PDB file of C-alpha atoms and ligand atoms in Angstrom:
ATOM      1  CA  MET A   1      -8.351 -17.683   9.185  1.00 83.00           C
ATOM      2  CA  ARG A   2      -8.988 -21.528  10.143  1.00 97.00           C
ATOM      3  CA  LYS A   3     -12.750 -22.056   9.773  1.00 97.00           C
ATOM      4  CA  PRO A   4     -13.871 -24.431  12.403  1.00 98.00           C
ATOM      5  CA  ILE A   5     -14.603 -27.927  11.892  1.00 98.00           C
ATOM      6  CA  ILE A   6     -16.785 -30.003  14.214  1.00 98.00           C
ATOM      7  CA  ALA A   7     -16.803 -33.693  13.218  1.00 98.00           C
ATOM      8  CA  GLY A   8     -19.162 -36.631  14.720  1.00 98.00           C
ATOM      9  CA  ASN A   9     -17.517 -39.883  14.952  1.00 98.00           C
ATOM     10  CA  TRP A  10     -20.519 -42.625  15.285  1.00 98.00           C
ATOM     11  CA  LYS A  11     -18.050 -45.196  15.937  1.00 98.00           C
ATOM     12  CA  MET A  12     -20.023 -48.527  15.138  1.00 98.00           C
ATOM     13  CA  HIS A  13     -23.621 -47.087  15.900  1.00 98.00           C
ATOM     14  CA  LYS A  14     -26.435 -46.790  13.794  1.00 98.00           C
ATOM     15  CA  THR A  15     -28.012 -48.873  11.072  1.00 98.00           C
ATOM     16  CA  VAL A  16     -28.916 -47.425   7.503  1.00 98.00           C
ATOM     17  CA  ALA A  17     -32.416 -46.704   8.905  1.00 98.00           C
ATOM     18  CA  GLU A  18     -31.211 -44.759  12.074  1.00 98.00           C
ATOM     19  CA  ALA A  19     -28.328 -42.940   9.796  1.00 98.00           C
ATOM     20  CA  LEU A  20     -31.456 -41.835   7.735  1.00 98.00           C
ATOM     21  CA  ALA A  21     -33.564 -41.057  10.808  1.00 98.00           C
ATOM     22  CA  PHE A  22     -30.581 -38.885  12.335  1.00 98.00           C
ATOM     23  CA  ALA A  23     -30.088 -37.241   8.952  1.00 98.00           C
ATOM     24  CA  ARG A  24     -33.788 -36.014   8.468  1.00 98.00           C
ATOM     25  CA  ALA A  25     -34.235 -34.847  12.161  1.00 98.00           C
ATOM     26  CA  ILE A  26     -31.222 -32.235  11.179  1.00 98.00           C
ATOM     27  CA  GLU A  27     -31.531 -31.601   7.669  1.00 97.00           C
ATOM     28  CA  ASP A  28     -33.569 -28.058   8.002  1.00 97.00           C
ATOM     29  CA  LYS A  29     -31.506 -27.052  11.114  1.00 97.00           C
ATOM     30  CA  LEU A  30     -27.924 -27.393   9.525  1.00 98.00           C
ATOM     31  CA  PRO A  31     -26.041 -23.989  10.257  1.00 97.00           C
ATOM     32  CA  ASP A  32     -24.162 -21.869   7.571  1.00 97.00           C
ATOM     33  CA  PRO A  33     -21.169 -23.604   6.130  1.00 97.00           C
ATOM     34  CA  GLU A  34     -19.673 -20.076   5.978  1.00 96.00           C
ATOM     35  CA  GLN A  35     -19.401 -20.309   9.984  1.00 96.00           C
ATOM     36  CA  VAL A  36     -18.619 -23.976  10.632  1.00 98.00           C
ATOM     37  CA  GLU A  37     -17.698 -27.160   8.599  1.00 98.00           C
ATOM     38  CA  ALA A  38     -19.931 -29.987   9.830  1.00 98.00           C
ATOM     39  CA  VAL A  39     -18.845 -33.483   8.985  1.00 98.00           C
ATOM     40  CA  ILE A  40     -20.439 -36.856  10.022  1.00 99.00           C
ATOM     41  CA  CYS A  41     -18.094 -40.139   9.964  1.00 99.00           C
ATOM     42  CA  ALA A  42     -20.513 -43.104   9.775  1.00 99.00           C
ATOM     43  CA  PRO A  43     -20.139 -46.684   9.486  1.00 98.00           C
ATOM     44  CA  PHE A  44     -19.451 -47.770   5.979  1.00 98.00           C
ATOM     45  CA  VAL A  45     -22.321 -49.460   5.171  1.00 98.00           C
ATOM     46  CA  THR A  46     -24.804 -46.306   6.078  1.00 98.00           C
ATOM     47  CA  LEU A  47     -22.260 -44.246   3.730  1.00 98.00           C
ATOM     48  CA  PRO A  48     -24.120 -44.790   0.512  1.00 98.00           C
ATOM     49  CA  ALA A  49     -27.272 -43.686   1.925  1.00 98.00           C
ATOM     50  CA  LEU A  50     -25.823 -40.637   3.893  1.00 98.00           C
ATOM     51  CA  VAL A  51     -23.973 -39.138   0.722  1.00 98.00           C
ATOM     52  CA  GLU A  52     -26.790 -39.418  -1.465  1.00 98.00           C
ATOM     53  CA  TRP A  53     -28.970 -37.620   1.256  1.00 98.00           C
ATOM     54  CA  ALA A  54     -25.876 -35.123   1.875  1.00 98.00           C
ATOM     55  CA  LYS A  55     -25.989 -33.695  -1.595  1.00 98.00           C
ATOM     56  CA  GLY A  56     -26.554 -30.139  -1.552  1.00 97.00           C
ATOM     57  CA  LYS A  57     -26.829 -29.772   2.173  1.00 98.00           C
ATOM     58  CA  PRO A  58     -24.242 -28.160   4.509  1.00 98.00           C
ATOM     59  CA  VAL A  59     -22.520 -31.123   5.521  1.00 98.00           C
ATOM     60  CA  GLY A  60     -19.763 -33.378   4.861  1.00 98.00           C
ATOM     61  CA  ILE A  61     -19.484 -37.099   5.044  1.00 98.00           C
ATOM     62  CA  GLY A  62     -16.625 -38.992   6.343  1.00 99.00           C
ATOM     63  CA  ALA A  63     -15.319 -42.588   6.732  1.00 99.00           C
ATOM     64  CA  GLN A  64     -13.991 -43.684  10.024  1.00 98.00           C
ATOM     65  CA  ASN A  65     -10.654 -45.925   8.599  1.00 98.00           C
ATOM     66  CA  MET A  66      -9.571 -47.114   5.420  1.00 98.00           C
ATOM     67  CA  HIS A  67      -6.840 -49.213   3.919  1.00 98.00           C
ATOM     68  CA  PHE A  68      -3.638 -47.151   2.049  1.00 98.00           C
ATOM     69  CA  GLU A  69      -3.756 -49.743  -0.798  1.00 98.00           C
ATOM     70  CA  GLU A  70      -6.346 -48.914  -4.076  1.00 98.00           C
ATOM     71  CA  GLN A  71      -7.127 -52.458  -4.072  1.00 98.00           C
ATOM     72  CA  GLY A  72      -5.855 -56.240  -3.571  1.00 98.00           C
ATOM     73  CA  ALA A  73      -6.203 -59.329  -1.231  1.00 98.00           C
ATOM     74  CA  PHE A  74      -7.051 -57.534   2.219  1.00 98.00           C
ATOM     75  CA  THR A  75     -10.288 -59.413   3.232  1.00 98.00           C
ATOM     76  CA  GLY A  76     -12.680 -57.333   4.900  1.00 98.00           C
ATOM     77  CA  GLU A  77     -10.959 -53.833   4.126  1.00 98.00           C
ATOM     78  CA  ILE A  78     -12.132 -50.771   2.317  1.00 98.00           C
ATOM     79  CA  SER A  79     -10.057 -49.052  -0.228  1.00 98.00           C
ATOM     80  CA  PRO A  80      -9.613 -45.140  -0.919  1.00 98.00           C
ATOM     81  CA  VAL A  81     -11.047 -45.534  -4.289  1.00 98.00           C
ATOM     82  CA  MET A  82     -13.827 -47.198  -3.117  1.00 98.00           C
ATOM     83  CA  LEU A  83     -14.756 -44.201  -0.609  1.00 98.00           C
ATOM     84  CA  LYS A  84     -14.058 -41.541  -3.392  1.00 98.00           C
ATOM     85  CA  GLU A  85     -16.305 -43.218  -5.618  1.00 98.00           C
ATOM     86  CA  LEU A  86     -19.207 -43.168  -3.288  1.00 98.00           C
ATOM     87  CA  GLY A  87     -18.751 -39.117  -2.676  1.00 98.00           C
ATOM     88  CA  VAL A  88     -17.174 -39.520   0.621  1.00 98.00           C
ATOM     89  CA  GLN A  89     -14.775 -36.331   1.569  1.00 98.00           C
ATOM     90  CA  TYR A  90     -13.279 -37.349   4.680  1.00 99.00           C
ATOM     91  CA  VAL A  91     -11.598 -40.171   6.377  1.00 99.00           C
ATOM     92  CA  ILE A  92     -10.616 -40.592   9.986  1.00 99.00           C
ATOM     93  CA  LEU A  93      -7.249 -42.444  10.409  1.00 98.00           C
ATOM     94  CA  GLY A  94      -5.441 -43.371  13.562  1.00 98.00           C
ATOM     95  CA  HIS A  95      -7.978 -43.328  15.921  1.00 98.00           C
ATOM     96  CA  SER A  96      -6.761 -44.436  19.367  1.00 98.00           C
ATOM     97  CA  GLU A  97      -9.621 -47.492  19.141  1.00 98.00           C
ATOM     98  CA  ARG A  98      -7.875 -48.833  15.937  1.00 98.00           C
ATOM     99  CA  ARG A  99      -4.458 -48.378  17.379  1.00 98.00           C
ATOM    100  CA  GLN A 100      -5.455 -50.084  20.391  1.00 97.00           C
ATOM    101  CA  TYR A 101      -7.480 -52.786  19.118  1.00 97.00           C
ATOM    102  CA  PHE A 102      -6.865 -53.025  15.198  1.00 98.00           C
ATOM    103  CA  ASN A 103      -2.931 -52.583  15.073  1.00 96.00           C
ATOM    104  CA  GLU A 104      -2.805 -49.548  13.317  1.00 98.00           C
ATOM    105  CA  THR A 105       0.504 -47.970  13.389  1.00 98.00           C
ATOM    106  CA  CYS A 106       1.974 -44.704  12.910  1.00 98.00           C
ATOM    107  CA  GLU A 107       3.468 -46.102   9.833  1.00 98.00           C
ATOM    108  CA  SER A 108       0.172 -47.214   8.448  1.00 98.00           C
ATOM    109  CA  VAL A 109      -1.452 -43.906   9.395  1.00 98.00           C
ATOM    110  CA  ASN A 110       1.471 -42.432   7.406  1.00 98.00           C
ATOM    111  CA  LEU A 111       0.730 -44.602   4.341  1.00 98.00           C
ATOM    112  CA  LYS A 112      -3.121 -43.906   4.872  1.00 99.00           C
ATOM    113  CA  THR A 113      -2.611 -40.052   5.091  1.00 98.00           C
ATOM    114  CA  HIS A 114      -0.831 -40.410   1.800  1.00 98.00           C
ATOM    115  CA  ALA A 115      -3.273 -42.464   0.048  1.00 98.00           C
ATOM    116  CA  ALA A 116      -6.468 -40.051   1.149  1.00 98.00           C
ATOM    117  CA  HIS A 117      -4.353 -37.138  -0.124  1.00 98.00           C
ATOM    118  CA  LYS A 118      -3.655 -39.137  -3.745  1.00 98.00           C
ATOM    119  CA  HIS A 119      -7.524 -39.735  -3.770  1.00 98.00           C
ATOM    120  CA  GLY A 120      -8.670 -36.167  -2.607  1.00 98.00           C
ATOM    121  CA  LEU A 121     -10.103 -37.385   0.652  1.00 98.00           C
ATOM    122  CA  ILE A 122      -9.328 -34.932   3.720  1.00 98.00           C
ATOM    123  CA  PRO A 123      -7.730 -36.974   6.257  1.00 99.00           C
ATOM    124  CA  ILE A 124      -8.596 -36.540  10.247  1.00 99.00           C
ATOM    125  CA  ILE A 125      -5.705 -37.580  11.570  1.00 99.00           C
ATOM    126  CA  CYS A 126      -6.078 -38.848  15.426  1.00 98.00           C
ATOM    127  CA  VAL A 127      -3.290 -38.387  17.928  1.00 98.00           C
ATOM    128  CA  GLY A 128      -3.089 -38.318  21.870  1.00 98.00           C
ATOM    129  CA  GLU A 129      -1.309 -39.708  24.856  1.00 98.00           C
ATOM    130  CA  THR A 130      -2.727 -42.626  27.234  1.00 98.00           C
ATOM    131  CA  TYR A 131      -3.242 -42.150  30.985  1.00 97.00           C
ATOM    132  CA  GLU A 132      -0.123 -43.523  32.002  1.00 98.00           C
ATOM    133  CA  GLU A 133       2.073 -41.114  29.323  1.00 98.00           C
ATOM    134  CA  ARG A 134       0.108 -38.198  30.845  1.00 98.00           C
ATOM    135  CA  GLU A 135       1.011 -39.433  34.223  1.00 97.00           C
ATOM    136  CA  GLU A 136       4.588 -39.907  33.352  1.00 98.00           C
ATOM    137  CA  GLY A 137       4.564 -36.277  31.749  1.00 98.00           C
ATOM    138  CA  GLN A 138       5.145 -37.743  28.251  1.00 98.00           C
ATOM    139  CA  THR A 139       2.044 -36.295  26.849  1.00 98.00           C
ATOM    140  CA  LYS A 140       3.988 -33.574  24.245  1.00 98.00           C
ATOM    141  CA  GLU A 141       6.836 -36.068  23.345  1.00 98.00           C
ATOM    142  CA  VAL A 142       4.040 -38.601  22.599  1.00 98.00           C
ATOM    143  CA  VAL A 143       1.854 -36.432  20.475  1.00 98.00           C
ATOM    144  CA  ARG A 144       5.042 -34.745  18.856  1.00 98.00           C
ATOM    145  CA  SER A 145       6.275 -38.550  17.715  1.00 98.00           C
ATOM    146  CA  GLN A 146       2.702 -39.315  16.184  1.00 98.00           C
ATOM    147  CA  VAL A 147       2.538 -35.878  14.340  1.00 98.00           C
ATOM    148  CA  ILE A 148       5.644 -36.371  12.725  1.00 98.00           C
ATOM    149  CA  LYS A 149       5.377 -40.024  11.651  1.00 98.00           C
ATOM    150  CA  ALA A 150       1.966 -38.699  10.221  1.00 98.00           C
ATOM    151  CA  LEU A 151       2.862 -36.025   8.252  1.00 98.00           C
ATOM    152  CA  ASN A 152       6.139 -37.431   6.931  1.00 98.00           C
ATOM    153  CA  ASN A 153       6.813 -36.817   3.371  1.00 98.00           C
ATOM    154  CA  LEU A 154       3.465 -35.005   2.857  1.00 98.00           C
ATOM    155  CA  THR A 155       3.777 -31.954   0.822  1.00 98.00           C
ATOM    156  CA  ALA A 156       3.383 -28.368   2.468  1.00 98.00           C
ATOM    157  CA  GLU A 157      -0.267 -28.261   0.349  1.00 98.00           C
ATOM    158  CA  GLN A 158      -1.649 -31.649   1.606  1.00 98.00           C
ATOM    159  CA  VAL A 159      -0.629 -30.845   5.211  1.00 98.00           C
ATOM    160  CA  LYS A 160      -2.687 -27.571   5.067  1.00 98.00           C
ATOM    161  CA  ARG A 161      -5.675 -29.467   3.603  1.00 98.00           C
ATOM    162  CA  SER A 162      -5.276 -31.952   6.427  1.00 98.00           C
ATOM    163  CA  VAL A 163      -7.090 -32.047   9.775  1.00 98.00           C
ATOM    164  CA  ILE A 164      -5.340 -33.105  12.964  1.00 98.00           C
ATOM    165  CA  ALA A 165      -7.285 -34.287  16.039  1.00 98.00           C
ATOM    166  CA  TYR A 166      -5.906 -34.574  19.707  1.00 98.00           C
ATOM    167  CA  GLU A 167      -7.445 -36.915  21.693  1.00 98.00           C
ATOM    168  CA  PRO A 168      -6.187 -37.612  24.846  1.00 98.00           C
ATOM    169  CA  VAL A 169      -7.086 -41.560  25.014  1.00 98.00           C
ATOM    170  CA  TRP A 170      -8.040 -41.590  28.955  1.00 98.00           C
ATOM    171  CA  ALA A 171     -10.560 -38.745  27.690  1.00 98.00           C
ATOM    172  CA  ILE A 172     -12.518 -40.836  25.155  1.00 97.00           C
ATOM    173  CA  GLY A 173     -15.891 -41.517  26.348  1.00 96.00           C
ATOM    174  CA  THR A 174     -15.095 -41.085  30.015  1.00 97.00           C
ATOM    175  CA  GLY A 175     -16.576 -37.939  30.762  1.00 96.00           C
ATOM    176  CA  GLN A 176     -13.130 -36.679  31.783  1.00 96.00           C
ATOM    177  CA  THR A 177     -11.452 -34.140  30.003  1.00 98.00           C
ATOM    178  CA  PRO A 178      -8.293 -31.872  30.067  1.00 98.00           C
ATOM    179  CA  THR A 179      -8.997 -27.998  31.038  1.00 98.00           C
ATOM    180  CA  ALA A 180      -9.430 -26.203  28.032  1.00 98.00           C
ATOM    181  CA  GLU A 181      -6.069 -24.512  28.345  1.00 98.00           C
ATOM    182  CA  GLU A 182      -4.420 -27.786  28.878  1.00 98.00           C
ATOM    183  CA  ALA A 183      -5.965 -28.951  25.185  1.00 98.00           C
ATOM    184  CA  GLY A 184      -5.243 -25.640  24.042  1.00 98.00           C
ATOM    185  CA  ASP A 185      -1.759 -25.885  25.382  1.00 98.00           C
ATOM    186  CA  VAL A 186      -1.194 -29.325  23.802  1.00 98.00           C
ATOM    187  CA  ILE A 187      -2.566 -27.992  20.408  1.00 98.00           C
ATOM    188  CA  ALA A 188      -0.380 -25.000  20.157  1.00 98.00           C
ATOM    189  CA  TYR A 189       2.421 -27.512  20.552  1.00 98.00           C
ATOM    190  CA  ILE A 190       1.378 -29.718  17.823  1.00 98.00           C
ATOM    191  CA  ARG A 191       0.850 -26.396  15.594  1.00 98.00           C
ATOM    192  CA  GLN A 192       4.675 -25.842  16.604  1.00 98.00           C
ATOM    193  CA  VAL A 193       5.623 -29.181  15.596  1.00 98.00           C
ATOM    194  CA  ALA A 194       4.365 -28.658  12.343  1.00 98.00           C
ATOM    195  CA  ALA A 195       5.998 -25.394  12.065  1.00 98.00           C
ATOM    196  CA  GLU A 196       9.377 -27.188  12.533  1.00 98.00           C
ATOM    197  CA  GLN A 197       8.362 -29.945  10.279  1.00 98.00           C
ATOM    198  CA  PHE A 198       7.302 -27.810   7.408  1.00 98.00           C
ATOM    199  CA  SER A 199       6.848 -23.981   7.918  1.00 98.00           C
ATOM    200  CA  PRO A 200       5.145 -21.232  10.164  1.00 98.00           C
ATOM    201  CA  ASP A 201       2.639 -20.900   7.047  1.00 98.00           C
ATOM    202  CA  VAL A 202       1.701 -24.340   6.882  1.00 98.00           C
ATOM    203  CA  ALA A 203       1.129 -24.528  10.768  1.00 98.00           C
ATOM    204  CA  ASP A 204      -1.069 -21.623  10.464  1.00 98.00           C
ATOM    205  CA  ALA A 205      -3.368 -23.270   8.346  1.00 98.00           C
ATOM    206  CA  ILE A 206      -3.505 -26.781   9.149  1.00 98.00           C
ATOM    207  CA  ARG A 207      -6.826 -27.201  11.594  1.00 98.00           C
ATOM    208  CA  ILE A 208      -6.378 -29.066  14.787  1.00 98.00           C
ATOM    209  CA  GLN A 209      -9.457 -30.449  16.711  1.00 98.00           C
ATOM    210  CA  TYR A 210      -9.823 -31.335  20.353  1.00 98.00           C
ATOM    211  CA  GLY A 211     -11.356 -34.704  20.812  1.00 98.00           C
ATOM    212  CA  GLY A 212     -12.563 -36.769  24.248  1.00 98.00           C
ATOM    213  CA  SER A 213     -15.912 -36.278  25.953  1.00 98.00           C
ATOM    214  CA  VAL A 214     -16.644 -33.309  24.338  1.00 98.00           C
ATOM    215  CA  LYS A 215     -20.551 -31.926  24.867  1.00 98.00           C
ATOM    216  CA  PRO A 216     -22.874 -29.457  24.270  1.00 98.00           C
ATOM    217  CA  ASP A 217     -22.282 -27.789  27.557  1.00 97.00           C
ATOM    218  CA  ASN A 218     -18.309 -27.872  27.088  1.00 98.00           C
ATOM    219  CA  ILE A 219     -17.747 -27.404  23.872  1.00 98.00           C
ATOM    220  CA  GLY A 220     -17.748 -23.622  24.130  1.00 98.00           C
ATOM    221  CA  GLN A 221     -14.636 -23.427  26.289  1.00 98.00           C
ATOM    222  CA  PHE A 222     -12.792 -25.695  23.962  1.00 98.00           C
ATOM    223  CA  MET A 223     -13.709 -23.344  21.085  1.00 98.00           C
ATOM    224  CA  GLN A 224     -12.620 -20.088  22.974  1.00 98.00           C
ATOM    225  CA  GLN A 225      -8.799 -21.362  22.947  1.00 98.00           C
ATOM    226  CA  ALA A 226      -6.862 -19.715  19.921  1.00 97.00           C
ATOM    227  CA  ASP A 227      -5.535 -22.847  18.505  1.00 98.00           C
ATOM    228  CA  ILE A 228      -8.382 -25.284  18.710  1.00 98.00           C
ATOM    229  CA  ASP A 229     -10.412 -24.929  15.659  1.00 98.00           C
ATOM    230  CA  GLY A 230     -13.185 -27.512  16.414  1.00 98.00           C
ATOM    231  CA  ALA A 231     -13.964 -30.956  17.707  1.00 98.00           C
ATOM    232  CA  LEU A 232     -13.943 -34.701  16.789  1.00 98.00           C
ATOM    233  CA  VAL A 233     -17.081 -35.991  18.645  1.00 98.00           C
ATOM    234  CA  GLY A 234     -18.026 -39.628  19.859  1.00 98.00           C
ATOM    235  CA  GLY A 235     -20.840 -40.402  22.144  1.00 98.00           C
ATOM    236  CA  ALA A 236     -22.608 -36.819  21.785  1.00 98.00           C
ATOM    237  CA  SER A 237     -22.747 -36.737  18.509  1.00 98.00           C
ATOM    238  CA  LEU A 238     -25.336 -39.632  18.060  1.00 98.00           C
ATOM    239  CA  LYS A 239     -28.523 -37.713  19.298  1.00 98.00           C
ATOM    240  CA  PRO A 240     -29.511 -35.205  16.765  1.00 98.00           C
ATOM    241  CA  ASP A 241     -30.379 -32.218  19.393  1.00 98.00           C
ATOM    242  CA  ALA A 242     -26.686 -32.584  20.663  1.00 98.00           C
ATOM    243  CA  PHE A 243     -25.135 -32.916  17.389  1.00 98.00           C
ATOM    244  CA  LEU A 244     -26.875 -29.625  16.185  1.00 98.00           C
ATOM    245  CA  ALA A 245     -26.002 -28.024  19.681  1.00 98.00           C
ATOM    246  CA  LEU A 246     -22.119 -28.894  19.176  1.00 98.00           C
ATOM    247  CA  LEU A 247     -22.403 -27.241  15.639  1.00 98.00           C
ATOM    248  CA  GLU A 248     -23.819 -24.260  16.985  1.00 94.00           C
ATOM    249  CA  GLY A 249     -20.306 -24.318  19.625  1.00 85.00           C
TER     250      GLY A 249
HETATM  251  O1  G3H B   1     -13.932 -39.713  17.812  1.00 72.42           O
HETATM  252  C1  G3H B   1     -13.907 -39.573  18.913  1.00 72.42           C
HETATM  253  C2  G3H B   1     -13.498 -39.238  20.113  1.00 72.42           C
HETATM  254  O2  G3H B   1     -13.169 -41.103  20.405  1.00 72.42           O
HETATM  255  C3  G3H B   1     -14.307 -39.116  21.320  1.00 72.42           C
HETATM  256  O3  G3H B   1     -15.229 -40.062  21.927  1.00 72.42           O
HETATM  257  P1  G3H B   1     -16.407 -39.469  23.044  1.00 72.42           P
HETATM  258  O4  G3H B   1     -16.702 -37.900  22.478  1.00 72.42           O
HETATM  259  O5  G3H B   1     -17.781 -40.284  23.020  1.00 72.42           O
HETATM  260  O6  G3H B   1     -15.673 -39.272  24.342  1.00 72.42           O
END
């Protein structure tokens, strides 16, 4: 049985003071961690304060990117060793905004996924098609290629601990979404790809989220799909009440 995982991706929002104000607003209302895994993926500079705050609370803290090397001459980058030392547990990899604006490639996502596992971080690996790719009927082909490359040469156990987020690029921040059935169909297909690449056992264990304009009023329909194990949420995760409502599903 896969436990649902709801992750907020704050993107480039919130100062340390704002992050802590959010934290205090939700801390007494977080749901039972047996029912849902709650995660906040926040800007790097807020991570020390959030990790400290989250100690003993039913919420995990994640970064939104990292380098795949442990150290080196990579000005402006953050390594998995640095995140691990802070106590960060998750890291988003291959978000479409990183692919679009920061030259993230399937190859670098794969290197980062290996690095995440080496250092005990749970990768949340983002895949998804653009509007043009969807219009040309290439959705499954695109996500298949992204998934296979991201998971290349991982062990079965590492894949089982990974999380994939299916985020159609055209649905991010636009208010547009696929229907729950369409999202469920692509996510079932991703599970099939994982079964072919690894085994049915691995495919059954890996958690796959939907992301793209998820709000408190539409998350329920996505969560009703058998293959959807949670959501990766941008805009709606920025407000305490909305984030708590998302966790309630
Ligand atoms: O990582 C989150 C996604 O980019 C979705 O963002 P959104 O919920 O604002 O559409």
